[in-house]
Short mmCIF file of N, CA and C in Angstrom, two decimals:
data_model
loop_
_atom_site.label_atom_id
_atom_site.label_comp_id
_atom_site.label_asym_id
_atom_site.label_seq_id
_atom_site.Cartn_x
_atom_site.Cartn_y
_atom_site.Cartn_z
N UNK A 1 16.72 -27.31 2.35
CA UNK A 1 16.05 -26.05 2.57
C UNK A 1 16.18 -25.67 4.04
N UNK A 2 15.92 -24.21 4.42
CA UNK A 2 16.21 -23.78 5.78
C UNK A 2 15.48 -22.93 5.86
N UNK A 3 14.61 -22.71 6.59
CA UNK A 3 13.95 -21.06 7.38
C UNK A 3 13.93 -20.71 8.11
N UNK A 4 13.92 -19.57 8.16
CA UNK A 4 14.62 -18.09 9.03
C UNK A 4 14.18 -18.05 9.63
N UNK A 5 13.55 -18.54 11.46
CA UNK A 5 12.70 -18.31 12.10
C UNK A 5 13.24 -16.43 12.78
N UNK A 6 14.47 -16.36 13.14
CA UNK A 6 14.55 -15.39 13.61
C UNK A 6 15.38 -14.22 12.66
N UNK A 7 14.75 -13.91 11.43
CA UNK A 7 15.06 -12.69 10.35
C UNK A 7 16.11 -12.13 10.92
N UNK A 8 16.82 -13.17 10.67
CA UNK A 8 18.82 -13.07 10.88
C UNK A 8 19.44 -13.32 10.02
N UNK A 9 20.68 -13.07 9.87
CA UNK A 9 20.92 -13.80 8.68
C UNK A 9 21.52 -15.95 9.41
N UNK A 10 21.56 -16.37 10.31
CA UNK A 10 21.29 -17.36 10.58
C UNK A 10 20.12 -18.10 10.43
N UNK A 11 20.03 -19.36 10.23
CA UNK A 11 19.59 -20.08 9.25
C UNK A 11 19.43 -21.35 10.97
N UNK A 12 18.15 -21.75 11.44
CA UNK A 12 17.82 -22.92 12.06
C UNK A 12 18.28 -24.09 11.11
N UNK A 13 18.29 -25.44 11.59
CA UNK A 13 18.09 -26.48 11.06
C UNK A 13 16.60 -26.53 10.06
N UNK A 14 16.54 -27.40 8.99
CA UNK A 14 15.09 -26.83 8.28
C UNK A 14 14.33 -27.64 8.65
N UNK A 15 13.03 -27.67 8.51
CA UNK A 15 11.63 -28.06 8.89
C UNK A 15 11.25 -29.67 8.13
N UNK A 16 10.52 -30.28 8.47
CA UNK A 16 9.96 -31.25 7.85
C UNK A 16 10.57 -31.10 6.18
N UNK A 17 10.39 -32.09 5.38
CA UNK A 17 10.57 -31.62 3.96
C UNK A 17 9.66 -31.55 3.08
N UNK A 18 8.12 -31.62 3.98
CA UNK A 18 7.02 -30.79 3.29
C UNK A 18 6.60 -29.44 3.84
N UNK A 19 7.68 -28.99 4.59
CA UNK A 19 7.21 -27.40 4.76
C UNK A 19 8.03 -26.30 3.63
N UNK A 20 7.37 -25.57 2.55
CA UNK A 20 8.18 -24.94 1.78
C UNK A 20 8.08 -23.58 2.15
N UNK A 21 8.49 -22.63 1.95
CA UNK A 21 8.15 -20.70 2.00
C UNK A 21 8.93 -20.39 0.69
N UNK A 22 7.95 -19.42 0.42
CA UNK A 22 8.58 -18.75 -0.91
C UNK A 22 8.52 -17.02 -0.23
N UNK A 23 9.40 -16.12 -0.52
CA UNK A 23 9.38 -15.05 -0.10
C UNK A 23 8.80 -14.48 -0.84
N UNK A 24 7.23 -13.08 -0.93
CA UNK A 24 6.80 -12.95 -2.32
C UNK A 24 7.40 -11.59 -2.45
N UNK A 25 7.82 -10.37 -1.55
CA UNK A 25 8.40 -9.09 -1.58
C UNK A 25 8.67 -8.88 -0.23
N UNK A 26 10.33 -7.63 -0.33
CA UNK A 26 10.89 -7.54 0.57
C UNK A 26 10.59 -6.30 0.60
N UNK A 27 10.61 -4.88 2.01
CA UNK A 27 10.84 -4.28 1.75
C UNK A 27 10.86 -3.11 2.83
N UNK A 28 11.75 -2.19 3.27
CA UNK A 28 11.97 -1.52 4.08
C UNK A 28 10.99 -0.66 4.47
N UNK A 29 11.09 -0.20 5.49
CA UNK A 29 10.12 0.94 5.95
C UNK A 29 11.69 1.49 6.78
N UNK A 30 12.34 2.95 6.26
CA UNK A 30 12.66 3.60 7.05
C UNK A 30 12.93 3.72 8.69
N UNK A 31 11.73 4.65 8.47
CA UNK A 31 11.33 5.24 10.32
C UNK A 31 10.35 3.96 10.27
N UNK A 32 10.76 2.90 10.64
CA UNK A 32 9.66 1.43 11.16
C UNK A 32 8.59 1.81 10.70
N UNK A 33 7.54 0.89 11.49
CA UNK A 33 6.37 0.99 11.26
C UNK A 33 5.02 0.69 12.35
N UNK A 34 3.88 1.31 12.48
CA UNK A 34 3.19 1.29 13.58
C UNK A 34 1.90 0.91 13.31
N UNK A 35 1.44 0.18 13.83
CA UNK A 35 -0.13 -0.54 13.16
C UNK A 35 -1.04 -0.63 14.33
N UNK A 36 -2.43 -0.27 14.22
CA UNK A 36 -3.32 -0.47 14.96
C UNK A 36 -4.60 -0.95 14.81
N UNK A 37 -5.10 -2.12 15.15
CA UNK A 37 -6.67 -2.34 14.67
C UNK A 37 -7.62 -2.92 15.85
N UNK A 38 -8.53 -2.50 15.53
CA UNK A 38 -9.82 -2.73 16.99
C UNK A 38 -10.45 -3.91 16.50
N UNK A 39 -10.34 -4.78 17.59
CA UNK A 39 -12.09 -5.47 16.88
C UNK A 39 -11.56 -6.69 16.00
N UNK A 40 -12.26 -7.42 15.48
CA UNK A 40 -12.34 -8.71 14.32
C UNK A 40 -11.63 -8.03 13.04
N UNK A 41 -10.47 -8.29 13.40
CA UNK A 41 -9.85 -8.09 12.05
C UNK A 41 -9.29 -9.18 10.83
N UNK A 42 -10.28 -8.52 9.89
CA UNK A 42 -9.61 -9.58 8.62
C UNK A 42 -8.46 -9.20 7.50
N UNK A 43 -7.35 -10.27 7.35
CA UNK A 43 -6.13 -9.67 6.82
C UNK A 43 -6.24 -10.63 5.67
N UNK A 44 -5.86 -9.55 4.22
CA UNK A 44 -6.28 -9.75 2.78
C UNK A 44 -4.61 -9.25 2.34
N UNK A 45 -4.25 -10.50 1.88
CA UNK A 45 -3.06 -9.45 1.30
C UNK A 45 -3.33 -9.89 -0.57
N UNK A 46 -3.04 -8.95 -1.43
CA UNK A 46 -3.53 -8.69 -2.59
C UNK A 46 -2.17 -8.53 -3.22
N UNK A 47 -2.18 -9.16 -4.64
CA UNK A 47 -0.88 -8.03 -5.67
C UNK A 47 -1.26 -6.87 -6.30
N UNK A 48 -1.20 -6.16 -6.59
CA UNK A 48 -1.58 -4.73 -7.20
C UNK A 48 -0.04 -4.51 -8.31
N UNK A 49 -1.07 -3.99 -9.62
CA UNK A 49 -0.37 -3.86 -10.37
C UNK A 49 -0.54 -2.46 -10.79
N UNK A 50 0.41 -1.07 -11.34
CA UNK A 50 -0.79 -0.29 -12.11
C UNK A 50 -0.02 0.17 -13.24
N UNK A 51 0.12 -0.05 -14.41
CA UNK A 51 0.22 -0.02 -15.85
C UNK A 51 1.20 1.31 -15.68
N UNK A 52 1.53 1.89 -16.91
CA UNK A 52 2.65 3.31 -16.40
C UNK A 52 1.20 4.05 -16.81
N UNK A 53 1.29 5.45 -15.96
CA UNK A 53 0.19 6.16 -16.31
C UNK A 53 -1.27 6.35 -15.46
N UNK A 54 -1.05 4.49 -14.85
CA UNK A 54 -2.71 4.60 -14.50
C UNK A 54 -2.52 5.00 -13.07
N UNK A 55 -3.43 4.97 -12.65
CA UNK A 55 -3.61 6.07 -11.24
C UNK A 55 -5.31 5.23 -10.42
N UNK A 56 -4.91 4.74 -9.46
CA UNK A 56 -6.22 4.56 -8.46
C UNK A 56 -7.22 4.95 -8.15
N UNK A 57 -7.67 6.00 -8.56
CA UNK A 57 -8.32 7.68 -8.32
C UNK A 57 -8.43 7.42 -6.16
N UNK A 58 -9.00 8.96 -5.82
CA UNK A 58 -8.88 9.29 -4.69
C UNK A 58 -10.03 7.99 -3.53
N UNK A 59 -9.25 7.14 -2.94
CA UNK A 59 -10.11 6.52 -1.97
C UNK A 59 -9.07 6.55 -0.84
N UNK A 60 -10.01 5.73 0.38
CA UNK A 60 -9.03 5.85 1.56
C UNK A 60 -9.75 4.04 2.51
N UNK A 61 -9.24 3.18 3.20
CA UNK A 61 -9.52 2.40 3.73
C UNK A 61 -10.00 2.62 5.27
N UNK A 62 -10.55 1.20 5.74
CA UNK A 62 -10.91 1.42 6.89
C UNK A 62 -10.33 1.01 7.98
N UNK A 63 -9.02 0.66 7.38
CA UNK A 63 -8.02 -0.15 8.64
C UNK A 63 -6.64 0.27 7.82
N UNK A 64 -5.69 -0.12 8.39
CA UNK A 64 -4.02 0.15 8.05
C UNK A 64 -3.80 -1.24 7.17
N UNK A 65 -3.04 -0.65 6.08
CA UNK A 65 -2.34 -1.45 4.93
C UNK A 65 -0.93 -1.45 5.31
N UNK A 66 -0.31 -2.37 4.60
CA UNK A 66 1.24 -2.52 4.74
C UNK A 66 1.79 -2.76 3.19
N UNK A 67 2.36 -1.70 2.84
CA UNK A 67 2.44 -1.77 1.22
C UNK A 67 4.19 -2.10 0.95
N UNK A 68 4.31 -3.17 0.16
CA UNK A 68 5.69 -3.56 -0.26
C UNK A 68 5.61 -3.30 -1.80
N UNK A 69 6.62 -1.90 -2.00
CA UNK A 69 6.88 -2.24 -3.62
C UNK A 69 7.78 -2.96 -3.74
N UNK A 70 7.45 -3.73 -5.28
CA UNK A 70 7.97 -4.88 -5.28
C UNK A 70 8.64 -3.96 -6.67
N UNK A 71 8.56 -3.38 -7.41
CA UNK A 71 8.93 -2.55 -8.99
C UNK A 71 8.44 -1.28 -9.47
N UNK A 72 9.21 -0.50 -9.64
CA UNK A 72 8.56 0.29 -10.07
C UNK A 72 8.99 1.67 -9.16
N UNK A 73 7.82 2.67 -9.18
CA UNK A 73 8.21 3.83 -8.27
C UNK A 73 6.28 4.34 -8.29
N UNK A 74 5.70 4.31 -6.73
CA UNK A 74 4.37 4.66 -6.88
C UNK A 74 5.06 5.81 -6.33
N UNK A 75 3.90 6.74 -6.84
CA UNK A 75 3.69 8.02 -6.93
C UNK A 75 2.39 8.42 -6.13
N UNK A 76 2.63 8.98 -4.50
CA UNK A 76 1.06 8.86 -3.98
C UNK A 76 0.77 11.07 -3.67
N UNK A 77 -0.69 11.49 -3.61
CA UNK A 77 -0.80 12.37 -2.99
C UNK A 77 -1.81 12.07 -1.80
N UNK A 78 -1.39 12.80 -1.07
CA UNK A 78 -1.75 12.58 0.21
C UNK A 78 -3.13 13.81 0.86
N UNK A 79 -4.48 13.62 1.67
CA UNK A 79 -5.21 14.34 1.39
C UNK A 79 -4.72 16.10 1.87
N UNK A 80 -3.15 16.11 2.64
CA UNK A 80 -2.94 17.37 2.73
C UNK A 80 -2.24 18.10 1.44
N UNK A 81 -2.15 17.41 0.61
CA UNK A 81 -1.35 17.72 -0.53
C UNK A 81 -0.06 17.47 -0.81
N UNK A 82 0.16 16.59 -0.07
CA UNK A 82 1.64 15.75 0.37
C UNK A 82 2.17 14.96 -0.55
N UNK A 83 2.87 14.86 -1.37
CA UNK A 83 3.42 13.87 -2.72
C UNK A 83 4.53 12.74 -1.69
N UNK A 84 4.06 11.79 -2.15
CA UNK A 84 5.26 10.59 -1.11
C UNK A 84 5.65 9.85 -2.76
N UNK A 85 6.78 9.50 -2.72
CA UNK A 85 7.10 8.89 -3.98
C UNK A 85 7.64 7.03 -2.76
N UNK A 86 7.37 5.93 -3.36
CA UNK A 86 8.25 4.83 -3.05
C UNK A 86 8.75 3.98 -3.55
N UNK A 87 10.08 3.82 -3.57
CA UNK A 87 10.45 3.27 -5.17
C UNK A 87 10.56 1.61 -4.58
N UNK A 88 10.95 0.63 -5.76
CA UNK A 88 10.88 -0.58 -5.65
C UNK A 88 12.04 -0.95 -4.25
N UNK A 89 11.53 -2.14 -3.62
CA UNK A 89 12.62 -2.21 -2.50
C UNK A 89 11.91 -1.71 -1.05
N UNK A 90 11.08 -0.75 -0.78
CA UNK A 90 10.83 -0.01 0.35
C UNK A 90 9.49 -0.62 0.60
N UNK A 91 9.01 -0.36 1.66
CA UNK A 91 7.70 -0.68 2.42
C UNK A 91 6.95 0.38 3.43
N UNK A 92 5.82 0.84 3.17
CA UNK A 92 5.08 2.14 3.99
C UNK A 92 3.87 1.49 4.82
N UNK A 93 3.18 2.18 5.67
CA UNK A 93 1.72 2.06 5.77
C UNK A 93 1.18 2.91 5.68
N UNK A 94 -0.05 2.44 5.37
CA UNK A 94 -1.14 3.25 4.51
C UNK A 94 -2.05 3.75 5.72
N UNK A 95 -2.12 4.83 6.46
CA UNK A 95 -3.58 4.64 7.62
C UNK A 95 -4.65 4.59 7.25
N UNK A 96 -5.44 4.41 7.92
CA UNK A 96 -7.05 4.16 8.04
C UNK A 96 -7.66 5.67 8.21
N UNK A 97 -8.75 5.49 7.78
CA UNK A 97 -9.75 6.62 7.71
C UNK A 97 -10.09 7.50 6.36
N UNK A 98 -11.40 8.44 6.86
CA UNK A 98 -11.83 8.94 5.54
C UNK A 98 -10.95 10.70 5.96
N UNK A 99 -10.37 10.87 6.76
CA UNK A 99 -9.33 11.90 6.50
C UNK A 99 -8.64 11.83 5.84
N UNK A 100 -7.51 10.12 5.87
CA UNK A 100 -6.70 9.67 4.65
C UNK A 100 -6.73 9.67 3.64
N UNK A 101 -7.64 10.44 3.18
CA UNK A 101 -7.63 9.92 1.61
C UNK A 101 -6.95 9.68 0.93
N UNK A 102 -6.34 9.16 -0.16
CA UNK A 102 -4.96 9.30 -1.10
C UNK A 102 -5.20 8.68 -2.59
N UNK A 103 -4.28 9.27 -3.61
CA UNK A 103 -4.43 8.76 -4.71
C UNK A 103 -2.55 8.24 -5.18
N UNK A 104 -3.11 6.48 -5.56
CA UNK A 104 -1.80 6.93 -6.12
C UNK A 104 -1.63 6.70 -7.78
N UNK A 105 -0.48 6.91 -8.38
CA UNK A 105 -0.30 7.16 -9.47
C UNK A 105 1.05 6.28 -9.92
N UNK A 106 1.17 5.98 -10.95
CA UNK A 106 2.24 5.47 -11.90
C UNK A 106 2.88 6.48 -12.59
N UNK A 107 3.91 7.53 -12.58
CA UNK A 107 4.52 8.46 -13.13
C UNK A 107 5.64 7.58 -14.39
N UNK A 108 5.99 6.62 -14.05
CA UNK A 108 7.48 6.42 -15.00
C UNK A 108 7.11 5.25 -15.79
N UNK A 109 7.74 4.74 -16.29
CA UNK A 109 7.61 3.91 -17.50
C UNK A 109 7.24 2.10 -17.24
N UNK A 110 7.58 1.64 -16.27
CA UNK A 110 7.63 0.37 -16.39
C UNK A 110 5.98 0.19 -15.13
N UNK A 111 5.71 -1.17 -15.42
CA UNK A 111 4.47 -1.20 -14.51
C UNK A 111 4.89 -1.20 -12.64
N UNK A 112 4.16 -0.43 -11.78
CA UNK A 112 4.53 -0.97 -10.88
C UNK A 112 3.90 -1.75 -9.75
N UNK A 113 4.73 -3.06 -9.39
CA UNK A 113 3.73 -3.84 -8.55
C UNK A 113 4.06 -3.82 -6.87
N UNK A 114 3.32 -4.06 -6.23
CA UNK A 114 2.85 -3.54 -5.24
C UNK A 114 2.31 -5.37 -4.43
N UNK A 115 3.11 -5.35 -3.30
CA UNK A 115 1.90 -6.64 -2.08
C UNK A 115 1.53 -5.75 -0.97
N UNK A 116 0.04 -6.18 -1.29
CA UNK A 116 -0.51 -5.00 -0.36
C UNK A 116 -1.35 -5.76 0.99
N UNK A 117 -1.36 -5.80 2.50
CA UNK A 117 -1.23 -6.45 3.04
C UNK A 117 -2.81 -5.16 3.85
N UNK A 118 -3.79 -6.05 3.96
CA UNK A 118 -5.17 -4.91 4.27
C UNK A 118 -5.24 -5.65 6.11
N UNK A 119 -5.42 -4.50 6.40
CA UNK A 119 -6.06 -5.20 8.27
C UNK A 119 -7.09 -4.46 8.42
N UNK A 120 -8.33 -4.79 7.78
CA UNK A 120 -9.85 -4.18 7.85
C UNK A 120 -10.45 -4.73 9.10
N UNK A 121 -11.66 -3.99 9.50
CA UNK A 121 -13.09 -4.81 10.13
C UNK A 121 -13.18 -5.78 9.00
N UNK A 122 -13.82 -6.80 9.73
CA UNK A 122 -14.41 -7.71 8.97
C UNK A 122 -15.45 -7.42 8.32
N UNK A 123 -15.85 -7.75 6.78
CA UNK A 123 -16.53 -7.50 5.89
C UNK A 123 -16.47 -6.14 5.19
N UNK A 124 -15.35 -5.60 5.47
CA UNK A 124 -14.94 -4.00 4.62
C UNK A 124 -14.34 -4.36 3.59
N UNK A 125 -14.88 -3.75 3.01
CA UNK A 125 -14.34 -3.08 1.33
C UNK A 125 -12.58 -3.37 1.58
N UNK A 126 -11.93 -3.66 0.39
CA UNK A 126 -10.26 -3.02 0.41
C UNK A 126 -10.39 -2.12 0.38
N UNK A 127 -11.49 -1.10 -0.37
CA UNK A 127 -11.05 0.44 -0.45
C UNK A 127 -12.59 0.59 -0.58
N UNK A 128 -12.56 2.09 -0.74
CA UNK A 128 -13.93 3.06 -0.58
C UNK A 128 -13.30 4.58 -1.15
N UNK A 129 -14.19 4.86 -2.54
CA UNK A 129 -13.84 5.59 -3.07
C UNK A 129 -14.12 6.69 -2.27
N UNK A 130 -13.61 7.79 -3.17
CA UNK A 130 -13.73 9.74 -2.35
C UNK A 130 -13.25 10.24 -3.03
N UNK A 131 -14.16 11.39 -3.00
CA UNK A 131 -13.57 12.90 -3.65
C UNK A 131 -12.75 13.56 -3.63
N UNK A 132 -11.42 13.70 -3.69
CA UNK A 132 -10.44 14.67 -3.52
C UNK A 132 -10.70 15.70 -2.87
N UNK A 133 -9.97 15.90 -2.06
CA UNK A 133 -9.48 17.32 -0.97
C UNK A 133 -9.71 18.38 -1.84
N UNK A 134 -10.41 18.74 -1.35
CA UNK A 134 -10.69 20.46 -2.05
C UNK A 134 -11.61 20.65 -3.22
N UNK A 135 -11.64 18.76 -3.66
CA UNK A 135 -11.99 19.02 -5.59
C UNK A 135 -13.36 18.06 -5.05
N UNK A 136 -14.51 18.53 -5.48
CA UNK A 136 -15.58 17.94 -5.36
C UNK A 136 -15.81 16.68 -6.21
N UNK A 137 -15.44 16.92 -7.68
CA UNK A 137 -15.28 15.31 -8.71
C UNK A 137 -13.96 14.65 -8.47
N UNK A 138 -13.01 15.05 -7.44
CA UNK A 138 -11.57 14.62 -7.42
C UNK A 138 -10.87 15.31 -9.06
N UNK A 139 -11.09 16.41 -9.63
CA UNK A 139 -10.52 16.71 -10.77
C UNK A 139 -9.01 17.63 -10.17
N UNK A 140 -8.31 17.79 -11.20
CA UNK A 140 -7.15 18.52 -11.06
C UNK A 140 -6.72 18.94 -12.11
N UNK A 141 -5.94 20.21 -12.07
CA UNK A 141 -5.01 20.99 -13.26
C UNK A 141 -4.89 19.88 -13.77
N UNK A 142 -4.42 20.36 -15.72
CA UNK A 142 -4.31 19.27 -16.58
C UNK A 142 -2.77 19.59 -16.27
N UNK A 143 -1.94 20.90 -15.51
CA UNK A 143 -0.83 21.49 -15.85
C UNK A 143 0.13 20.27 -14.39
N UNK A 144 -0.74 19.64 -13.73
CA UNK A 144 -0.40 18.49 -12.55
C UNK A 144 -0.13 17.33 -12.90
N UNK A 145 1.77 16.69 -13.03
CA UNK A 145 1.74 15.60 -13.59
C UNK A 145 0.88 14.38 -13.02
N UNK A 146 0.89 14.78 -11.86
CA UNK A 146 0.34 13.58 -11.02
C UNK A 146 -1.13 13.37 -11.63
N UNK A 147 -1.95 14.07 -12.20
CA UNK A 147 -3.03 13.57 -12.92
C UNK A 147 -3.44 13.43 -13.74
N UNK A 148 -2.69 13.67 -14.93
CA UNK A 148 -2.48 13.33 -16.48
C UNK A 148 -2.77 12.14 -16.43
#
């Protein structure tokens, strides 16, 4: 066995032969990526799954996420009305705050999973629900695929 200390494709000599790594998802971010957190931060990373169809309803966190799809294609709206689609393979962050709000959604057929990597204050919620932008129950046109 060998690990990558410097995410090259070179390969160090390997470690003891009780040190193992398993890689759990890979995944790009484009335009990089920029993270900021104040204070005692606690880091939760989670799998997230969501069935075809199902949808998160509208919440927003209190620190920056680092989201790797691992399958699938999430389907997010954003609280300006912004549709971001990210298909399996890619990696985003999520910002912090209750401006952020966002919902995301499962549009296509297969389930999609998600490692979701949280940098909260300590003792925060992963998430904290909210009302949709504009919509007081978070409701929407039935004529909006995104909320079927």
């Amino acid at each position: 066995m060998t690990i990558r200390h410097d995410g090259g494709s070179a390969a160090r000599p390997a470690a003891d032969p009780g040190v193992a790594g398993q890689v759990l998802a890979v995944g790009t971010a484009e335009a990089g990526l920029a993270l900021r957190s104040r204070g005692r931060t606690e880091v939760t990373v989670q799998e997230v799954t969501l069935a075809p169809g199902a949808a998160t309803g509208w919440h927003y966190h209190r620190g920056p996420l680092i989201v790797v799809v691992r399958s699938g294609t999430l389907t997010r709206l954003l609280a300006d009305g912004t549709r971001r689609t990210a298909a399996a393979g890619t990696a985003f962050v999520e910002p912090a705050g209750r401006r952020r709000v966002h919902l995301g959604r499962n549009l296509g057929a297969e389930p999609v999973e998600l490692l979701v990597t949280y940098l909260l204050p300590a003792g925060s919620p992963l998430s904290r629900p909210a009302a949709g932008p504009g919509r007081p129950e978070g409701g929407a046109p039935d004529s909006d695929p995104l909320w079927r």
